[in-house]
CSV table of C-alpha atoms and ligand atoms in Angstrom, one decimal:
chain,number,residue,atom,x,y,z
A,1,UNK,CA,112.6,100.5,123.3
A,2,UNK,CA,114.3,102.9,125.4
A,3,UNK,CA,116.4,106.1,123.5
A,4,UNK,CA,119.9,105.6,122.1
A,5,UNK,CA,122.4,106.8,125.5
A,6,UNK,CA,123.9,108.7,123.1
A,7,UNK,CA,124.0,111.8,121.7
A,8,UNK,CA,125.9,111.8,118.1
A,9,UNK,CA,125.9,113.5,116.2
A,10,UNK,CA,126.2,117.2,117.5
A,11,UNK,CA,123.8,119.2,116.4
A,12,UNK,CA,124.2,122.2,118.7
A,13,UNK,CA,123.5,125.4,117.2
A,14,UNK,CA,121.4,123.7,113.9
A,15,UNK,CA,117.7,123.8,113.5
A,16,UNK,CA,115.8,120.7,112.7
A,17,UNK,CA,112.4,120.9,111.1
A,18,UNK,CA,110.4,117.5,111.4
A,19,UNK,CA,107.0,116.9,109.6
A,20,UNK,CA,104.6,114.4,111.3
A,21,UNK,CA,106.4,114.9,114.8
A,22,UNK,CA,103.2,113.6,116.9
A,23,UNK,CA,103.4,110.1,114.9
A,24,UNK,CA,105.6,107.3,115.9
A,25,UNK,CA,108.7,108.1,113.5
A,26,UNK,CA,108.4,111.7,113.6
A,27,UNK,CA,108.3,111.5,117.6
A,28,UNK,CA,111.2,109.6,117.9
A,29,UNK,CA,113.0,111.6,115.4
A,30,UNK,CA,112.3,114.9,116.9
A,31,UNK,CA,113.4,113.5,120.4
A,32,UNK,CA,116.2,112.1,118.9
A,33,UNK,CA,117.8,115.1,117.3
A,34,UNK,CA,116.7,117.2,120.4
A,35,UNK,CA,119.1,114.6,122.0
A,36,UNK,CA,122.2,115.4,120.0
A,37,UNK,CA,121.2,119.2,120.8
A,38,UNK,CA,119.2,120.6,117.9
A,39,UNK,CA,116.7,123.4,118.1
A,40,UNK,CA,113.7,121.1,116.5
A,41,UNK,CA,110.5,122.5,115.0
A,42,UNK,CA,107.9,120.2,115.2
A,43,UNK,CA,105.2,120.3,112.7
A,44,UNK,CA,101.9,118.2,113.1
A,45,UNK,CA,98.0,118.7,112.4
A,46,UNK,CA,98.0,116.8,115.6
A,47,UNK,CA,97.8,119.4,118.6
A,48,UNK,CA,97.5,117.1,121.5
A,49,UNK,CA,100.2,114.9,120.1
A,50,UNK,CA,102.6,117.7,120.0
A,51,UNK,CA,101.9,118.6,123.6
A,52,UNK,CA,102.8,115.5,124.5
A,53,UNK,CA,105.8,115.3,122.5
A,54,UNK,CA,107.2,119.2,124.0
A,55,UNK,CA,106.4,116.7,127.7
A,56,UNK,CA,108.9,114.2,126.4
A,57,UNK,CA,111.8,116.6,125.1
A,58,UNK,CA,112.1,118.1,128.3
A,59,UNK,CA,115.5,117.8,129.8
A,60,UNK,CA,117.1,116.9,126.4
A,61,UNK,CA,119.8,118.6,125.0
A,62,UNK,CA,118.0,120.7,122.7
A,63,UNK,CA,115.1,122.7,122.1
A,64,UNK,CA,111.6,121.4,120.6
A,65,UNK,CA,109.5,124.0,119.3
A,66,UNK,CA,105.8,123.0,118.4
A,67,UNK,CA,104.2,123.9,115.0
A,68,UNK,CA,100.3,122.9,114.3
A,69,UNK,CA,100.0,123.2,110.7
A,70,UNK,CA,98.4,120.8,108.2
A,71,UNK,CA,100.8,119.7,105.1
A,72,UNK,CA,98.1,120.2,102.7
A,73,UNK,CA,98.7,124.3,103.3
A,74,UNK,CA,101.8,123.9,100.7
A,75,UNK,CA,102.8,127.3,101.0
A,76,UNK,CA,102.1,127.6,105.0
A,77,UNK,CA,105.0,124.6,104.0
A,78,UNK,CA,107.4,125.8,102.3
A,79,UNK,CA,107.1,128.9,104.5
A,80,UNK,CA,108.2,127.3,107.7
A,81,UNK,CA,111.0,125.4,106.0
A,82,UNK,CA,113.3,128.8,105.9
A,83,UNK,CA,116.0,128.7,108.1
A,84,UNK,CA,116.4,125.2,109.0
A,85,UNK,CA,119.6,123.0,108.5
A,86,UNK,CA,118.1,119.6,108.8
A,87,UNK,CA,115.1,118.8,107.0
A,88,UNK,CA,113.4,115.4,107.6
A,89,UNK,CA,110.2,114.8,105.4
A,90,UNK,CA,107.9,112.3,107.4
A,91,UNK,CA,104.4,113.3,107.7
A,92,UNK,CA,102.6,110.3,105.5
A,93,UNK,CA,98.8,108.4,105.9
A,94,UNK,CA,97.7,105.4,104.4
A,95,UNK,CA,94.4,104.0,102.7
A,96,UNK,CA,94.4,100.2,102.4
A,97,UNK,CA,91.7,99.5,99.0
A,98,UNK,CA,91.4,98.2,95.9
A,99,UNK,CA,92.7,100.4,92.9
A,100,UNK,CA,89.3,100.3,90.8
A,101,UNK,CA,87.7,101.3,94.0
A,102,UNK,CA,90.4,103.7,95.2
A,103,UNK,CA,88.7,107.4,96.1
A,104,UNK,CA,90.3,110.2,94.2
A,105,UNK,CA,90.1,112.5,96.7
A,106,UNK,CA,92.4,110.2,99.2
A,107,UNK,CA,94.6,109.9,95.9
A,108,UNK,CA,95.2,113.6,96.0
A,109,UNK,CA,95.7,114.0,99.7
A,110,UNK,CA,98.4,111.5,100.1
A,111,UNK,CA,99.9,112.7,96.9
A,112,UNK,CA,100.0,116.1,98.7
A,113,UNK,CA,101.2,115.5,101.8
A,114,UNK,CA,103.7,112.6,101.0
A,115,UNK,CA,105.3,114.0,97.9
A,116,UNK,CA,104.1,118.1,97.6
A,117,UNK,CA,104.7,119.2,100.4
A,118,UNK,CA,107.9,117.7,100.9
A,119,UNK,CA,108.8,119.4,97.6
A,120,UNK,CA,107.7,122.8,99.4
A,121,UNK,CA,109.7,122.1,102.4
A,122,UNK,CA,112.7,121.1,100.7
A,123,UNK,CA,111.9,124.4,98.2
A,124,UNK,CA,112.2,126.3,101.5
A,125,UNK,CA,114.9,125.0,103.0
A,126,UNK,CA,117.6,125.0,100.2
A,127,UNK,CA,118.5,128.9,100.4
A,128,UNK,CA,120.1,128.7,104.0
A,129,UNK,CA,121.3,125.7,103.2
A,130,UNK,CA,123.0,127.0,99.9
A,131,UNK,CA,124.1,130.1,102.0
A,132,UNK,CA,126.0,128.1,104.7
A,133,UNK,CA,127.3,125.1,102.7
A,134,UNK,CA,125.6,122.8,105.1
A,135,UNK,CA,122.6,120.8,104.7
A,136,UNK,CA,121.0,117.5,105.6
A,137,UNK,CA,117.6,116.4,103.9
A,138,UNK,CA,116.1,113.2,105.4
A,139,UNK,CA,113.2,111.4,103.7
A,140,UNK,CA,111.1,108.9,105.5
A,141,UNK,CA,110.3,106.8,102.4
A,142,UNK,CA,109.7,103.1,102.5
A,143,UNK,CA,110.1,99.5,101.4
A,144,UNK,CA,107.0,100.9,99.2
A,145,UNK,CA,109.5,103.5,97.8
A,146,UNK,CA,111.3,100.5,95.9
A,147,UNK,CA,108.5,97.3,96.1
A,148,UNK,CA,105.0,97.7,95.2
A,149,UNK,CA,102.6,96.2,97.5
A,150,UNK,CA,98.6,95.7,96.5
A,151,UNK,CA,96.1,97.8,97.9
A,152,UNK,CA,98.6,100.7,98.6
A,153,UNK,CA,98.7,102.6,95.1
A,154,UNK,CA,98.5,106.2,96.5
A,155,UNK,CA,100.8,105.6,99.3
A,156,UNK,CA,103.1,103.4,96.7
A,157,UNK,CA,103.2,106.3,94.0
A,158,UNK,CA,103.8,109.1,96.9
A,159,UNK,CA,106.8,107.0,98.3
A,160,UNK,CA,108.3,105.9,94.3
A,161,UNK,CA,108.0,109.7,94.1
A,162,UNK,CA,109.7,110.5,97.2
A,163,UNK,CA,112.6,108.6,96.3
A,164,UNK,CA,112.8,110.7,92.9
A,165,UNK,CA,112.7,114.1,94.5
A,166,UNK,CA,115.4,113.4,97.0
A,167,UNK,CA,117.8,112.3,94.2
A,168,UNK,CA,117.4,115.1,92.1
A,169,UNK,CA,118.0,117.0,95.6
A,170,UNK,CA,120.8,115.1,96.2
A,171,UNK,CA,122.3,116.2,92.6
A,172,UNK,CA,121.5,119.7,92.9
A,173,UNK,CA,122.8,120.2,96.7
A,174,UNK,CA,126.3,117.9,96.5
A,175,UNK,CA,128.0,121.5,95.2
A,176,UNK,CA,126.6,123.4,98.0
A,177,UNK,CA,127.1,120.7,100.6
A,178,UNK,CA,123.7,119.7,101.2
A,179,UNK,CA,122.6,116.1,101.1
A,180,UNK,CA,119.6,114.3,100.7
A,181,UNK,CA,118.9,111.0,101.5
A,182,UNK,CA,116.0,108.1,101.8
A,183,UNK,CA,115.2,106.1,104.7
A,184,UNK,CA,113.0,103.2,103.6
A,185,UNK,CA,111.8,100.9,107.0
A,186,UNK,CA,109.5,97.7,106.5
A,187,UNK,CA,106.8,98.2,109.2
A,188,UNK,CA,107.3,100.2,112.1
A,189,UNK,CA,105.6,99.5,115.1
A,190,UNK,CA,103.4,103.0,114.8
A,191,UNK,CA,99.8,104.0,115.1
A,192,UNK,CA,99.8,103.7,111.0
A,193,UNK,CA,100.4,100.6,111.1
A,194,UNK,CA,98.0,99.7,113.9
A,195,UNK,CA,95.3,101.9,111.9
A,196,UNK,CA,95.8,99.4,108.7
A,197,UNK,CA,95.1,96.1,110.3
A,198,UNK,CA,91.5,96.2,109.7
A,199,UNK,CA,91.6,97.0,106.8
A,200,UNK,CA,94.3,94.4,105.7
A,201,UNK,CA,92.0,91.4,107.0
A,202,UNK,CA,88.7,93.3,105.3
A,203,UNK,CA,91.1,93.2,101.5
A,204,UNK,CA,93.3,90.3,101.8
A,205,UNK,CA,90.0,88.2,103.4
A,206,UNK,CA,91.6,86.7,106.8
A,207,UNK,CA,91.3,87.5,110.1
A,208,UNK,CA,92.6,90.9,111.9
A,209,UNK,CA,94.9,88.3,114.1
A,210,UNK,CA,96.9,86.3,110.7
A,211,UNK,CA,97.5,89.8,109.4
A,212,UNK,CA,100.9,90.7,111.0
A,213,UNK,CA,102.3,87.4,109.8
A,214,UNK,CA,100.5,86.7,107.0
A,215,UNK,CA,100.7,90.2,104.8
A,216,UNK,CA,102.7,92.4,107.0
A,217,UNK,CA,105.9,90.1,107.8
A,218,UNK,CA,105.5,88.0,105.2
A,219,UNK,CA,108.6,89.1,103.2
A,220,UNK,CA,110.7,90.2,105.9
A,221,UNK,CA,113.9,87.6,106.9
A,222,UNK,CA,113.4,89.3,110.5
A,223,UNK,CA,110.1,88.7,111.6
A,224,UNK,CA,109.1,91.5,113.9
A,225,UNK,CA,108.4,95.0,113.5
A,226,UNK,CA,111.2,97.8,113.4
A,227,UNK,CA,110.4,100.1,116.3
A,228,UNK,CA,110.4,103.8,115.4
A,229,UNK,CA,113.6,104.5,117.6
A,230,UNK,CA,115.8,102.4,115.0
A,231,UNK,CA,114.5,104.7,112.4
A,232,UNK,CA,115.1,107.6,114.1
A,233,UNK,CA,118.5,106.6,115.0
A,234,UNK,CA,119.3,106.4,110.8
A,235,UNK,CA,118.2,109.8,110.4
A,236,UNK,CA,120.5,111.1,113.2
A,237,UNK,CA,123.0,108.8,111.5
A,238,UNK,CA,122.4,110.6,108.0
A,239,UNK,CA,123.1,114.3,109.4
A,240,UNK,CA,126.6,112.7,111.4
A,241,UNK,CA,130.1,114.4,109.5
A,242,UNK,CA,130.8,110.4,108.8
A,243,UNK,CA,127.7,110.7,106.4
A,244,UNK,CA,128.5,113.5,104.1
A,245,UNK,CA,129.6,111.0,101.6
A,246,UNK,CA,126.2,109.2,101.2
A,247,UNK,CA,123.7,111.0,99.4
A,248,UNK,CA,121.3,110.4,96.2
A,249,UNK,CA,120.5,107.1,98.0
A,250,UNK,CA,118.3,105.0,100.0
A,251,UNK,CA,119.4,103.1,103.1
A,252,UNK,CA,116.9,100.4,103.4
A,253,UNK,CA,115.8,99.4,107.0
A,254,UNK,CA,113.8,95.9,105.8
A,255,UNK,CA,115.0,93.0,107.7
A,256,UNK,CA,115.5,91.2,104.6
A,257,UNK,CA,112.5,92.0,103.0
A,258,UNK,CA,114.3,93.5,99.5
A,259,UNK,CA,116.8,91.1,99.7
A,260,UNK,CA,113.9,88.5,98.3
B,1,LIG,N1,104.7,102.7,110.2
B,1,LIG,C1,105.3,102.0,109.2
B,1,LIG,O1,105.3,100.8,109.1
B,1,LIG,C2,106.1,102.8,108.2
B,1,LIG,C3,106.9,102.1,107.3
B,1,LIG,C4,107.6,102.7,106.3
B,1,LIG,C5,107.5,104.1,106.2
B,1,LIG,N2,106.7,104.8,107.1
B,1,LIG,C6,106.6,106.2,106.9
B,1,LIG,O2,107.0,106.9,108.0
B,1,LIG,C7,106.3,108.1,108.1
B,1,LIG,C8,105.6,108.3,109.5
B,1,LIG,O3,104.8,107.2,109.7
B,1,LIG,P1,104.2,106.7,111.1
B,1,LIG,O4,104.1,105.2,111.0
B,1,LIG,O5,105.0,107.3,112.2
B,1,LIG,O6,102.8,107.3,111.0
B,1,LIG,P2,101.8,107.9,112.1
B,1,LIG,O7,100.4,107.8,111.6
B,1,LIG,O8,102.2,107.4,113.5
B,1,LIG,O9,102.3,109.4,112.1
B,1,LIG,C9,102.1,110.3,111.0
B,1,LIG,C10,102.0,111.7,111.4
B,1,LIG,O10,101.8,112.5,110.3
B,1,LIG,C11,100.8,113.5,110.6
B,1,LIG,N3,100.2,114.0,109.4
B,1,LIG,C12,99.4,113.3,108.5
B,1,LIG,N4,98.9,114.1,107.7
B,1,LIG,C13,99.3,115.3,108.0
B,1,LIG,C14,99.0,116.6,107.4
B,1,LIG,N5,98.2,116.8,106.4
B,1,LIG,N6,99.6,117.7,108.0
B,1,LIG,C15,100.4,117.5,109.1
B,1,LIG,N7,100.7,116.3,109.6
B,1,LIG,C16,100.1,115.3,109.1
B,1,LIG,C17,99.9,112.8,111.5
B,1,LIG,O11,99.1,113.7,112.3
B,1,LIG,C18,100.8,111.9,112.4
B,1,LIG,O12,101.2,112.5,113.5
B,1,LIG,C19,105.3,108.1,107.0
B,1,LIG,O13,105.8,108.9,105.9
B,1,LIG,C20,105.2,106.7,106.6
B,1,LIG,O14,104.8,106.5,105.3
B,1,LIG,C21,106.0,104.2,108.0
């Protein structure tokens, strides 16, 4: 899918911080606010993939400015969340197994990434957004932030706990005109979701090939997979002036999947 033609909304003069920027979701969201003219720092563990990310932002509006760092360095996080205006929690990872055979150590991780660090980042961020008046928090939650699915318990808690932590956000930041909102996609058509095929057919016991309609559209009214540029374009959405109503929400990108 090619990007949006335009550019709403303007974001000249704010900084966006992005976690997971090399990914699908978190690329297209960093291009996307570049596009509408933000200065966007772009964090990753991924090195090559944010290379190839400051490639693509060039010509755009705004700035991207590459950040290796590894979420699991939680205050490394919440250090390089100071100064920024837009905040939009993505970086995520995803074990497909069994609960009673679930590693612990994988438990923790996700936890960490998905659900601590934001906390950091968002910990960060508030002061200059409480200074200014002016905020936008952006959380890349899930259809697993509101549905269970089997197989999925670290990324499901991670997500349920997402959704908790940006409505306590959204409470605490309303009187200093900071927002803080979910955005819960079915699957997007990333490298995450590529990655849990295998698995999917290994736990569900069918072949790689029945997966995509038989577990991962299964639910969803719309049978294809969102592409990460209609994500990103809800984010850019979230931090437009005609958003700074919605907040303490989740706007659910499912194809019908929730409607069920
Ligand atoms: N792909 C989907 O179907 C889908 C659906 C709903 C929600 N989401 C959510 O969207 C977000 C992005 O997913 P995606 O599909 O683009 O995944 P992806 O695997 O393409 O990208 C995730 C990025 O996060 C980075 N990352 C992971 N652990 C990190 C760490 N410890 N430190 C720094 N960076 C780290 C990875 O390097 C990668 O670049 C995730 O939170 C995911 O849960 C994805």
């Amino acid at each position: 899918m090619t990007p949006a033609p335009h550019t709403s909304p303007d974001l000249g003069g704010r900084t966006a911080l992005v976690t997971g920027a090399a990914g699908g979701i978190g690329r297209a969201c960093s291009l996307r606010l570049a596009a509408a003219g933000a200065k966007v720092r772009a964090v990753d563990r991924d090195a090559a993939g944010l290379d190839d990310l400051v490639g693509a932002a060039r010509g755009l509006e705004g700035t991207l400015e590459p950040h290796v760092l590894d979420l699991t360095d939680l205050d490394a996080a919440e250090e390089i969340a100071a100064g920024t205006d837009v905040l939009v929690n993505n970086a995520g990872l995803q074990l497909v197994s069994p609960l009673h055979e679930f590693p612990p150590d994988v438990f923790h991780t996700v936890l960490t990434v998905m659900l601590e660090a934001p906390f950091r980042l968002v910990r960060g961020a508030l002061p200059h957004m409480y200074g200014q008046g002016w905020g936008r928090i952006v959380n890349i939650s899930s259809v697993h932030g509101l549905r269970a699915s089997a197989f999925k318990a670290a990324y499901v808690s991670a997500k349920h706990g997402l959704e908790g932590l940006s409505k306590a956000a959204a409470l605490e930041g309303a009187p200093h005109g900071v927002t803080s909102n979910c955005v819960n996609p079915a699957y997007v058509r990333t490298p995450l979701v590529e990655k849990q095929l295998a698995d999917q057919a290994r736990v569900h016991g069918i072949p790689e090939e029945r997966v995509l309609s038989e577990v991962l559209l299964q639910d969803s009214a719309v049978k294809r997979l969102i592409e990460p540029e209609e994500v990103a374009e809800a984010v850019a959405y979230l931090c437009s002036p005609q958003a700074s109503f919605i907040t303490g929400t989740s706007l659910v990108l499912d194809g019908g999947w929730t409607a069920h």
